[in-house]
mmCIF file of C-alpha atoms in Angstrom:
data_model
loop_
_atom_site.group_PDB
_atom_site.id
_atom_site.type_symbol
_atom_site.label_atom_id
_atom_site.label_comp_id
_atom_site.label_asym_id
_atom_site.label_seq_id
_atom_site.Cartn_x
_atom_site.Cartn_y
_atom_site.Cartn_z
ATOM 1 C CA MET N 1176 2.097 -10.854 19.117
ATOM 2 C CA ASN N 1177 3.762 -11.995 15.947
ATOM 3 C CA ALA N 1178 3.383 -10.909 12.336
ATOM 4 C CA ARG N 1179 0.540 -13.346 11.733
ATOM 5 C CA HIS N 1180 -1.552 -11.751 14.493
ATOM 6 C CA TYR N 1181 -0.911 -8.298 13.058
ATOM 7 C CA SER N 1182 -1.941 -9.522 9.608
ATOM 8 C CA LEU N 1183 -5.193 -10.913 10.963
ATOM 9 C CA ILE N 1184 -5.914 -7.676 12.824
ATOM 10 C CA ALA N 1185 -5.182 -5.637 9.679
ATOM 11 C CA ALA N 1186 -7.385 -7.863 7.509
ATOM 12 C CA ALA N 1187 -10.259 -7.700 10.017
ATOM 13 C CA SER N 1188 -9.936 -3.914 10.235
ATOM 14 C CA LEU N 1189 -9.975 -3.564 6.456
ATOM 15 C CA CYS N 1190 -13.064 -5.791 6.203
ATOM 16 C CA LEU N 1191 -14.817 -3.695 8.840
ATOM 17 C CA LEU N 1192 -13.985 -0.485 6.978
ATOM 18 C CA LEU N 1193 -15.261 -1.969 3.722
ATOM 19 C CA LEU N 1194 -18.587 -2.787 5.393
ATOM 20 C CA LEU N 1195 -19.073 0.819 6.509
ATOM 21 C CA GLY N 1196 -20.121 1.947 3.041
ATOM 22 C CA PRO N 1197 -18.578 4.569 0.773
ATOM 23 C CA ALA N 1198 -16.719 6.395 3.540
ATOM 24 C CA GLY N 1199 -15.186 3.143 4.760
ATOM 25 C CA ARG N 1200 -14.180 2.139 1.244
ATOM 26 C CA LEU N 1201 -12.567 5.532 0.707
ATOM 27 C CA ALA N 1202 -10.576 5.186 3.928
ATOM 28 C CA THR N 1203 -9.509 1.647 3.028
ATOM 29 C CA VAL N 1204 -8.432 2.461 -0.501
ATOM 30 C CA SER N 1205 -6.661 5.614 0.655
ATOM 31 C CA MET N 1206 -4.589 3.694 3.200
ATOM 32 C CA VAL N 1207 -3.778 0.970 0.681
ATOM 33 C CA LEU N 1208 -2.728 3.438 -2.010
ATOM 34 C CA LEU N 1209 -0.828 5.683 0.400
ATOM 35 C CA PHE N 1210 1.267 2.973 2.027
ATOM 36 C CA ALA N 1211 1.272 -0.316 0.071
ATOM 37 C CA PRO N 1212 3.298 0.702 -3.029
ATOM 38 C CA GLY N 1213 5.935 2.396 -0.883
ATOM 39 C CA TYR N 1214 6.072 -0.558 1.489
ATOM 40 C CA LEU N 1215 6.665 -2.967 -1.396
ATOM 41 C CA ALA N 1216 9.287 -0.683 -2.969
ATOM 42 C CA ALA N 1217 11.107 -0.246 0.353
ATOM 43 C CA ARG N 1218 11.195 -4.015 0.818
ATOM 44 C CA LEU N 1219 12.830 -4.410 -2.604
ATOM 45 C CA LEU N 1220 15.423 -1.673 -2.166
ATOM 46 C CA PRO N 1221 18.591 -2.397 -0.229
ATOM 47 C CA GLY N 1222 19.349 -0.027 2.592
ATOM 48 C CA PRO N 1223 19.902 0.299 6.297
ATOM 49 C CA GLU N 1224 17.213 -0.833 8.695
ATOM 50 C CA LEU N 1225 15.619 2.246 10.246
ATOM 51 C CA ALA N 1226 15.291 2.131 14.007
ATOM 52 C CA THR N 1227 12.811 4.952 14.576
ATOM 53 C CA PRO N 1228 9.162 3.893 14.518
ATOM 54 C CA PHE N 1229 8.018 6.833 12.372
ATOM 55 C CA ALA N 1230 10.765 6.734 9.737
ATOM 56 C CA ARG N 1231 9.566 3.658 7.878
ATOM 57 C CA PRO N 1232 5.927 4.753 7.400
ATOM 58 C CA ALA N 1233 7.157 8.201 6.318
ATOM 59 C CA ILE N 1234 9.383 6.600 3.684
ATOM 60 C CA TRP N 1235 6.557 4.300 2.567
ATOM 61 C CA LEU N 1236 4.259 7.311 2.186
ATOM 62 C CA GLY N 1237 6.805 9.280 0.155
ATOM 63 C CA LEU N 1238 7.615 6.320 -2.082
ATOM 64 C CA SER N 1239 3.923 5.568 -2.658
ATOM 65 C CA ILE N 1240 3.091 9.093 -3.727
ATOM 66 C CA SER N 1241 6.121 9.151 -6.027
ATOM 67 C CA LEU N 1242 5.357 5.771 -7.586
ATOM 68 C CA ILE N 1243 1.715 6.648 -8.256
ATOM 69 C CA ALA N 1244 2.752 9.927 -9.893
ATOM 70 C CA LEU N 1245 5.309 8.075 -12.021
ATOM 71 C CA LEU N 1246 2.676 5.539 -13.078
ATOM 72 C CA TYR N 1247 0.393 8.302 -14.317
ATOM 73 C CA GLN N 1248 3.264 10.136 -15.998
ATOM 74 C CA TRP N 1249 4.468 7.063 -17.901
ATOM 75 C CA ALA N 1250 0.940 6.034 -18.826
ATOM 76 C CA THR N 1251 0.311 9.498 -20.260
ATOM 77 C CA THR N 1252 3.651 9.524 -22.081
ATOM 78 C CA LEU N 1253 2.925 6.142 -23.664
ATOM 79 C CA GLY N 1254 -0.626 7.173 -24.564
ATOM 80 C CA LEU N 1255 -2.265 4.606 -22.293
ATOM 81 C CA ALA N 1256 -5.588 5.224 -20.610
ATOM 82 C CA LEU N 1257 -5.803 4.087 -17.006
ATOM 83 C CA SER N 1258 -9.447 3.074 -16.733
ATOM 84 C CA GLN N 1259 -11.273 2.599 -13.469
ATOM 85 C CA PRO N 1260 -11.228 -1.241 -13.668
ATOM 86 C CA ALA N 1261 -7.477 -1.213 -14.380
ATOM 87 C CA LEU N 1262 -6.813 1.076 -11.413
ATOM 88 C CA THR N 1263 -9.019 -1.078 -9.185
ATOM 89 C CA ALA N 1264 -7.124 -4.209 -10.237
ATOM 90 C CA LEU N 1265 -3.779 -2.503 -9.570
ATOM 91 C CA ALA N 1266 -4.924 -1.369 -6.124
ATOM 92 C CA VAL N 1267 -6.192 -4.852 -5.211
ATOM 93 C CA LEU N 1268 -2.989 -6.508 -6.445
ATOM 94 C CA CYS N 1269 -0.795 -4.006 -4.624
ATOM 95 C CA GLY N 1270 -2.751 -4.289 -1.382
ATOM 96 C CA GLY N 1271 -2.807 -8.073 -1.558
ATOM 97 C CA ALA N 1272 0.909 -8.261 -2.259
ATOM 98 C CA ALA N 1273 1.682 -5.886 0.613
ATOM 99 C CA LEU N 1274 -0.514 -7.850 3.018
ATOM 100 C CA ALA N 1275 1.014 -11.159 1.921
ATOM 101 C CA ASP N 1276 4.539 -9.776 2.225
ATOM 102 C CA TRP N 1277 3.844 -8.110 5.559
ATOM 103 C CA GLY N 1278 2.432 -11.331 6.978
ATOM 104 C CA GLY N 1279 5.573 -13.163 5.916
ATOM 105 C CA ALA N 1280 7.980 -10.494 7.176
#
């Protein structure tokens, strides 16, 4: 299987989770927010390629949690209100960018 097959499987899985109702949407959004920002940040940062299969997702998870906390901290410092539509748009953009980048990787 190549990256395109994995992208199609991931997209089909996400669509299935979205159809399952509120619990499926929560699982989908949680996975997107827990891994997508860190994945995109790790792709932008130079560094050695990690050989272990669990190292990359662990780094993506840590980066995602850090980036989301920094977003809230800077928004609060600047006096900006992160409304629900703005957060939804950010999550959709981040997930779409991660899926597009992952399919091209």
